[in-house]
Amino acid sequence: MLNKKFSPARQSAFDARFDAQKIAFGPVVFQCVRYAWKRGILQAVADAGDAGRSTAELQAAGGWSEYVLKVVLETCLSAGVVYLEEGRWVLDKAGFVVLTDPITQVNIDFNHDVCYQALFDLERTLDAERPLGLKVFGDWPTLYEGLSQLPEPARTSWLAFDHYYSDVSFPAILPDVFATAPRKLMDIGANTGKFALAALAFDANVELHAVDLPGQLAVLDGNLAAAGLRERADLHPTDMLDDAAALPAGMDVVWMSQFLSCFSEDAIASIFRRVAAALAPRGQVLVMDTFWDRQRYDIASYCLINTSPYFNNLASGNSKVYESGDYIRLARAAGLELQTARDGIGYCHSLLRFVRAENG
């Protein structure tokens, strides 16, 4: 069984109580730090270096009122984003990360623009196992049906969050995808075509089959055409929640990246069954995903675990960031056997390679 603990060893009761207050005031801290970043207050503090700036100097330079500066910077102080030295505000290490770290900025934008308002309904969503928070954006059964119509800035922040983690991983895994020289490659959950375009560019002879909802495939269609690759791809509009929706057969490789985490365990089991049926005799299934149990550092596990409420509240109501063992168990039930597993891809991805059990 998996063992995991995030709290420090021999944590005192006082420290635990302080951590609990950080949870209680977490939404307040988030909004104030975001304001300080977005409105340029943190940059103004950073520009002063170790000398820092007084509240009066910041007021004169930036046009913020003394009141606003005190409210926002005092909260930033409590979060370790800035510190006070002889009455002057100086950027602290966490503030430097907020200003310079792309992952942190992508996460802040995603949580604010996509998740924040919807999370007010998390309690009802967890009880119902339906994405009731999605109503803040539109009347869709899941976010995926409405993704192409998601209003701004939510759509841009969602795409940035989804792509940032996977984009850096694609170049590293293309040799894995083409290790068996596949002629027919199926990309399930093709989305806007980041992987499809990379795969078609990597191998001039591969035949691509893209599977997704009609709205996403319409975007992919345009992206393929713009790249001059449309004739090498077949698009298959498919609702993977439909257990009766068969997949095109004879595939040498079936690729799924950050896709299965969009579904419940029952749906994943159904997808694996249909994927197994779509394989050519020596075909393989490659699943790249972000498993919180396979991370080297707690910071990655923390971010992944806390993405699961988004999947519940907005995406589908019954999906999450899974442990790798969940996928392996569900694949085995569908007649697929884990052949290899590779961790440490990009920021936090792992690649699981499955074959039909009789091929093992």
mmCIF file of N, CA, C and O in Angstrom, residues 218-280:
data_model
loop_
_atom_site.group_PDB
_atom_site.id
_atom_site.type_symbol
_atom_site.label_atom_id
_atom_site.label_comp_id
_atom_site.label_asym_id
_atom_site.label_seq_id
_atom_site.Cartn_x
_atom_site.Cartn_y
_atom_site.Cartn_z
ATOM 1 N N ALA A 218 -13.053 20.214 -34.604
ATOM 2 C CA ALA A 218 -13.165 21.341 -35.531
ATOM 3 C C ALA A 218 -11.949 22.256 -35.405
ATOM 4 O O ALA A 218 -11.428 22.767 -36.416
ATOM 5 N N VAL A 219 -11.488 22.471 -34.179
ATOM 6 C CA VAL A 219 -10.283 23.279 -33.966
ATOM 7 C C VAL A 219 -9.069 22.558 -34.522
ATOM 8 O O VAL A 219 -8.221 23.145 -35.207
ATOM 9 N N LEU A 220 -8.972 21.252 -34.252
ATOM 10 C CA LEU A 220 -7.865 20.447 -34.761
ATOM 11 C C LEU A 220 -7.836 20.459 -36.280
ATOM 12 O O LEU A 220 -6.759 20.566 -36.903
ATOM 13 N N ASP A 221 -9.001 20.359 -36.893
ATOM 14 C CA ASP A 221 -9.096 20.376 -38.353
ATOM 15 C C ASP A 221 -8.432 21.629 -38.921
ATOM 16 O O ASP A 221 -7.620 21.568 -39.861
ATOM 17 N N GLY A 222 -8.741 22.751 -38.351
ATOM 18 C CA GLY A 222 -8.151 23.996 -38.809
ATOM 19 C C GLY A 222 -6.655 24.055 -38.579
ATOM 20 O O GLY A 222 -5.896 24.551 -39.433
ATOM 21 N N ASN A 223 -6.197 23.545 -37.433
ATOM 22 C CA ASN A 223 -4.769 23.569 -37.125
ATOM 23 C C ASN A 223 -3.981 22.647 -38.060
ATOM 24 O O ASN A 223 -2.869 22.977 -38.484
ATOM 25 N N LEU A 224 -4.567 21.488 -38.375
ATOM 26 C CA LEU A 224 -3.915 20.568 -39.319
ATOM 27 C C LEU A 224 -3.836 21.185 -40.711
ATOM 28 O O LEU A 224 -2.806 21.084 -41.398
ATOM 29 N N ALA A 225 -4.908 21.810 -41.121
ATOM 30 C CA ALA A 225 -4.923 22.435 -42.441
ATOM 31 C C ALA A 225 -3.886 23.557 -42.526
ATOM 32 O O ALA A 225 -3.179 23.689 -43.530
ATOM 33 N N ALA A 226 -3.792 24.349 -41.471
ATOM 34 C CA ALA A 226 -2.830 25.453 -41.460
ATOM 35 C C ALA A 226 -1.396 24.954 -41.548
ATOM 36 O O ALA A 226 -0.518 25.638 -42.096
ATOM 37 N N ALA A 227 -1.165 23.757 -41.007
ATOM 38 C CA ALA A 227 0.177 23.170 -41.035
ATOM 39 C C ALA A 227 0.436 22.357 -42.293
ATOM 40 O O ALA A 227 1.527 21.793 -42.459
ATOM 41 N N GLY A 228 -0.570 22.250 -43.176
ATOM 42 C CA GLY A 228 -0.422 21.476 -44.395
ATOM 43 C C GLY A 228 -0.409 19.982 -44.171
ATOM 44 O O GLY A 228 0.148 19.220 -44.971
ATOM 45 N N LEU A 229 -1.069 19.513 -43.093
ATOM 46 C CA LEU A 229 -1.020 18.102 -42.720
ATOM 47 C C LEU A 229 -2.395 17.447 -42.717
ATOM 48 O O LEU A 229 -2.529 16.291 -42.303
ATOM 49 N N ARG A 230 -3.407 18.163 -43.186
ATOM 50 C CA ARG A 230 -4.778 17.650 -43.055
ATOM 51 C C ARG A 230 -4.993 16.316 -43.763
ATOM 52 O O ARG A 230 -5.725 15.454 -43.269
ATOM 53 N N GLU A 231 -4.334 16.110 -44.920
ATOM 54 C CA GLU A 231 -4.582 14.889 -45.699
ATOM 55 C C GLU A 231 -3.996 13.649 -45.031
ATOM 56 O O GLU A 231 -4.353 12.523 -45.403
ATOM 57 N N ARG A 232 -3.162 13.808 -44.032
ATOM 58 C CA ARG A 232 -2.552 12.651 -43.359
ATOM 59 C C ARG A 232 -3.293 12.252 -42.097
ATOM 60 O O ARG A 232 -2.833 11.370 -41.367
ATOM 61 N N ALA A 233 -4.425 12.872 -41.846
ATOM 62 C CA ALA A 233 -5.157 12.599 -40.609
ATOM 63 C C ALA A 233 -6.612 12.284 -40.902
ATOM 64 O O ALA A 233 -7.248 12.933 -41.741
ATOM 65 N N ASP A 234 -7.138 11.282 -40.202
ATOM 66 C CA ASP A 234 -8.562 10.978 -40.214
ATOM 67 C C ASP A 234 -9.148 11.404 -38.875
ATOM 68 O O ASP A 234 -8.611 11.051 -37.819
ATOM 69 N N LEU A 235 -10.244 12.154 -38.930
ATOM 70 C CA LEU A 235 -10.872 12.647 -37.707
ATOM 71 C C LEU A 235 -12.115 11.826 -37.402
ATOM 72 O O LEU A 235 -12.941 11.590 -38.279
ATOM 73 N N HIS A 236 -12.246 11.410 -36.148
ATOM 74 C CA HIS A 236 -13.355 10.548 -35.734
ATOM 75 C C HIS A 236 -14.104 11.208 -34.574
ATOM 76 O O HIS A 236 -13.732 11.036 -33.401
ATOM 77 N N PRO A 237 -15.153 11.986 -34.861
ATOM 78 C CA PRO A 237 -15.942 12.592 -33.775
ATOM 79 C C PRO A 237 -16.573 11.496 -32.918
ATOM 80 O O PRO A 237 -17.341 10.671 -33.417
ATOM 81 N N THR A 238 -16.240 11.488 -31.650
ATOM 82 C CA THR A 238 -16.677 10.394 -30.771
ATOM 83 C C THR A 238 -16.859 10.897 -29.351
ATOM 84 O O THR A 238 -16.008 11.620 -28.826
ATOM 85 N N ASP A 239 -17.960 10.507 -28.753
ATOM 86 C CA ASP A 239 -18.177 10.747 -27.329
ATOM 87 C C ASP A 239 -17.708 9.498 -26.585
ATOM 88 O O ASP A 239 -18.373 8.465 -26.608
ATOM 89 N N MET A 240 -16.567 9.588 -25.939
ATOM 90 C CA MET A 240 -16.004 8.410 -25.279
ATOM 91 C C MET A 240 -16.801 7.974 -24.055
ATOM 92 O O MET A 240 -16.552 6.901 -23.505
ATOM 93 N N LEU A 241 -17.752 8.805 -23.635
ATOM 94 C CA LEU A 241 -18.639 8.372 -22.548
ATOM 95 C C LEU A 241 -19.717 7.413 -23.044
ATOM 96 O O LEU A 241 -20.406 6.789 -22.239
ATOM 97 N N ASP A 242 -19.861 7.307 -24.359
ATOM 98 C CA ASP A 242 -20.815 6.376 -24.952
ATOM 99 C C ASP A 242 -20.164 5.001 -25.033
ATOM 100 O O ASP A 242 -19.288 4.759 -25.873
ATOM 101 N N ASP A 243 -20.594 4.097 -24.185
ATOM 102 C CA ASP A 243 -19.973 2.777 -24.104
ATOM 103 C C ASP A 243 -20.090 2.009 -25.417
ATOM 104 O O ASP A 243 -19.286 1.107 -25.697
ATOM 105 N N ALA A 244 -21.060 2.363 -26.237
ATOM 106 C CA ALA A 244 -21.261 1.661 -27.503
ATOM 107 C C ALA A 244 -20.463 2.271 -28.650
ATOM 108 O O ALA A 244 -20.486 1.744 -29.765
ATOM 109 N N ALA A 245 -19.762 3.370 -28.399
ATOM 110 C CA ALA A 245 -19.014 4.046 -29.460
ATOM 111 C C ALA A 245 -17.710 3.300 -29.720
ATOM 112 O O ALA A 245 -16.765 3.388 -28.929
ATOM 113 N N ALA A 246 -17.668 2.563 -30.829
ATOM 114 C CA ALA A 246 -16.473 1.788 -31.168
ATOM 115 C C ALA A 246 -15.397 2.699 -31.749
ATOM 116 O O ALA A 246 -15.682 3.794 -32.255
ATOM 117 N N LEU A 247 -14.165 2.213 -31.712
ATOM 118 C CA LEU A 247 -13.032 2.950 -32.243
ATOM 119 C C LEU A 247 -12.538 2.282 -33.517
ATOM 120 O O LEU A 247 -12.695 1.073 -33.688
ATOM 121 N N PRO A 248 -11.920 3.034 -34.422
ATOM 122 C CA PRO A 248 -11.356 2.415 -35.631
ATOM 123 C C PRO A 248 -10.322 1.359 -35.265
ATOM 124 O O PRO A 248 -9.530 1.552 -34.333
ATOM 125 N N ALA A 249 -10.336 0.246 -35.985
ATOM 126 C CA ALA A 249 -9.514 -0.912 -35.625
ATOM 127 C C ALA A 249 -8.177 -0.909 -36.364
ATOM 128 O O ALA A 249 -7.922 -0.080 -37.244
ATOM 129 N N GLY A 250 -7.326 -1.850 -35.973
ATOM 130 C CA GLY A 250 -6.054 -2.063 -36.653
ATOM 131 C C GLY A 250 -4.969 -1.078 -36.278
ATOM 132 O O GLY A 250 -4.041 -0.839 -37.061
ATOM 133 N N MET A 251 -5.017 -0.520 -35.074
ATOM 134 C CA MET A 251 -4.055 0.497 -34.670
ATOM 135 C C MET A 251 -2.770 -0.122 -34.123
ATOM 136 O O MET A 251 -2.803 -1.014 -33.276
ATOM 137 N N ASP A 252 -1.653 0.382 -34.607
ATOM 138 C CA ASP A 252 -0.357 -0.073 -34.099
ATOM 139 C C ASP A 252 -0.047 0.546 -32.744
ATOM 140 O O ASP A 252 0.547 -0.096 -31.877
ATOM 141 N N VAL A 253 -0.434 1.801 -32.575
ATOM 142 C CA VAL A 253 -0.264 2.488 -31.296
ATOM 143 C C VAL A 253 -1.512 3.312 -31.023
ATOM 144 O O VAL A 253 -2.000 4.026 -31.908
ATOM 145 N N VAL A 254 -2.016 3.204 -29.812
ATOM 146 C CA VAL A 254 -3.071 4.094 -29.339
ATOM 147 C C VAL A 254 -2.456 4.990 -28.274
ATOM 148 O O VAL A 254 -1.854 4.498 -27.302
ATOM 149 N N TRP A 255 -2.590 6.284 -28.459
ATOM 150 C CA TRP A 255 -1.968 7.277 -27.579
ATOM 151 C C TRP A 255 -3.046 8.025 -26.807
ATOM 152 O O TRP A 255 -4.019 8.489 -27.384
ATOM 153 N N MET A 256 -2.861 8.128 -25.492
ATOM 154 C CA MET A 256 -3.758 8.924 -24.653
ATOM 155 C C MET A 256 -2.903 9.731 -23.683
ATOM 156 O O MET A 256 -2.189 9.166 -22.861
ATOM 157 N N SER A 257 -2.988 11.052 -23.789
ATOM 158 C CA SER A 257 -2.202 11.941 -22.939
ATOM 159 C C SER A 257 -3.132 12.847 -22.141
ATOM 160 O O SER A 257 -3.956 13.561 -22.727
ATOM 161 N N GLN A 258 -2.999 12.822 -20.814
ATOM 162 C CA GLN A 258 -3.837 13.638 -19.939
ATOM 163 C C GLN A 258 -5.307 13.525 -20.330
ATOM 164 O O GLN A 258 -6.039 14.516 -20.346
ATOM 165 N N PHE A 259 -5.718 12.311 -20.646
ATOM 166 C CA PHE A 259 -7.070 12.085 -21.149
ATOM 167 C C PHE A 259 -7.908 11.283 -20.161
ATOM 168 O O PHE A 259 -9.030 11.672 -19.821
ATOM 169 N N LEU A 260 -7.375 10.170 -19.679
ATOM 170 C CA LEU A 260 -8.168 9.288 -18.828
ATOM 171 C C LEU A 260 -8.533 9.943 -17.501
ATOM 172 O O LEU A 260 -9.553 9.588 -16.895
ATOM 173 N N SER A 261 -7.738 10.902 -17.059
ATOM 174 C CA SER A 261 -8.059 11.601 -15.813
ATOM 175 C C SER A 261 -9.329 12.439 -15.935
ATOM 176 O O SER A 261 -9.829 12.952 -14.929
ATOM 177 N N CYS A 262 -9.859 12.554 -17.145
ATOM 178 C CA CYS A 262 -11.114 13.290 -17.364
ATOM 179 C C CYS A 262 -12.349 12.430 -17.090
ATOM 180 O O CYS A 262 -13.476 12.911 -17.254
ATOM 181 N N PHE A 263 -12.150 11.163 -16.684
ATOM 182 C CA PHE A 263 -13.266 10.225 -16.592
ATOM 183 C C PHE A 263 -13.285 9.494 -15.251
ATOM 184 O O PHE A 263 -12.279 9.406 -14.553
ATOM 185 N N SER A 264 -14.448 8.931 -14.954
ATOM 186 C CA SER A 264 -14.599 8.083 -13.774
ATOM 187 C C SER A 264 -13.933 6.732 -14.019
ATOM 188 O O SER A 264 -13.594 6.386 -15.153
ATOM 189 N N GLU A 265 -13.770 5.954 -12.967
ATOM 190 C CA GLU A 265 -13.160 4.630 -13.117
ATOM 191 C C GLU A 265 -13.988 3.742 -14.045
ATOM 192 O O GLU A 265 -13.434 3.000 -14.864
ATOM 193 N N ASP A 266 -15.308 3.813 -13.939
ATOM 194 C CA ASP A 266 -16.149 2.995 -14.820
ATOM 195 C C ASP A 266 -15.933 3.376 -16.286
ATOM 196 O O ASP A 266 -15.854 2.507 -17.157
ATOM 197 N N ALA A 267 -15.845 4.672 -16.552
ATOM 198 C CA ALA A 267 -15.625 5.118 -17.924
ATOM 199 C C ALA A 267 -14.238 4.725 -18.416
ATOM 200 O O ALA A 267 -14.065 4.328 -19.574
ATOM 201 N N ILE A 268 -13.230 4.829 -17.547
ATOM 202 C CA ILE A 268 -11.871 4.426 -17.922
ATOM 203 C C ILE A 268 -11.837 2.948 -18.281
ATOM 204 O O ILE A 268 -11.204 2.541 -19.265
ATOM 205 N N ALA A 269 -12.538 2.135 -17.499
ATOM 206 C CA ALA A 269 -12.598 0.696 -17.786
ATOM 207 C C ALA A 269 -13.203 0.457 -19.165
ATOM 208 O O ALA A 269 -12.706 -0.372 -19.946
ATOM 209 N N SER A 270 -14.267 1.190 -19.493
ATOM 210 C CA SER A 270 -14.898 1.052 -20.804
ATOM 211 C C SER A 270 -13.951 1.496 -21.919
ATOM 212 O O SER A 270 -13.866 0.851 -22.967
ATOM 213 N N ILE A 271 -13.239 2.594 -21.706
ATOM 214 C CA ILE A 271 -12.301 3.085 -22.719
ATOM 215 C C ILE A 271 -11.190 2.073 -22.952
ATOM 216 O O ILE A 271 -10.835 1.778 -24.102
ATOM 217 N N PHE A 272 -10.648 1.523 -21.904
ATOM 218 C CA PHE A 272 -9.597 0.518 -22.060
ATOM 219 C C PHE A 272 -10.109 -0.701 -22.838
ATOM 220 O O PHE A 272 -9.384 -1.258 -23.669
ATOM 221 N N ARG A 273 -11.349 -1.117 -22.594
ATOM 222 C CA ARG A 273 -11.899 -2.269 -23.321
ATOM 223 C C ARG A 273 -11.974 -1.972 -24.824
ATOM 224 O O ARG A 273 -11.606 -2.802 -25.660
ATOM 225 N N ARG A 274 -12.453 -0.780 -25.167
ATOM 226 C CA ARG A 274 -12.579 -0.421 -26.580
ATOM 227 C C ARG A 274 -11.209 -0.191 -27.231
ATOM 228 O O ARG A 274 -11.005 -0.500 -28.408
ATOM 229 N N VAL A 275 -10.282 0.351 -26.462
ATOM 230 C CA VAL A 275 -8.929 0.546 -26.974
ATOM 231 C C VAL A 275 -8.271 -0.798 -27.267
ATOM 232 O O VAL A 275 -7.625 -0.984 -28.305
ATOM 233 N N ALA A 276 -8.444 -1.751 -26.355
ATOM 234 C CA ALA A 276 -7.865 -3.085 -26.565
ATOM 235 C C ALA A 276 -8.419 -3.715 -27.836
ATOM 236 O O ALA A 276 -7.686 -4.367 -28.599
ATOM 237 N N ALA A 277 -9.709 -3.502 -28.088
ATOM 238 C CA ALA A 277 -10.328 -4.065 -29.292
ATOM 239 C C ALA A 277 -9.852 -3.372 -30.564
ATOM 240 O O ALA A 277 -9.926 -3.952 -31.656
ATOM 241 N N ALA A 278 -9.347 -2.157 -30.444
ATOM 242 C CA ALA A 278 -8.916 -1.397 -31.613
ATOM 243 C C ALA A 278 -7.476 -1.695 -32.026
ATOM 244 O O ALA A 278 -7.031 -1.252 -33.086
ATOM 245 N N LEU A 279 -6.755 -2.461 -31.222
ATOM 246 C CA LEU A 279 -5.341 -2.704 -31.501
ATOM 247 C C LEU A 279 -5.133 -3.716 -32.625
ATOM 248 O O LEU A 279 -5.876 -4.691 -32.752
ATOM 249 N N ALA A 280 -4.096 -3.485 -33.421
ATOM 250 C CA ALA A 280 -3.604 -4.503 -34.337
ATOM 251 C C ALA A 280 -2.994 -5.630 -33.510
ATOM 252 O O ALA A 280 -2.770 -5.466 -32.300
#
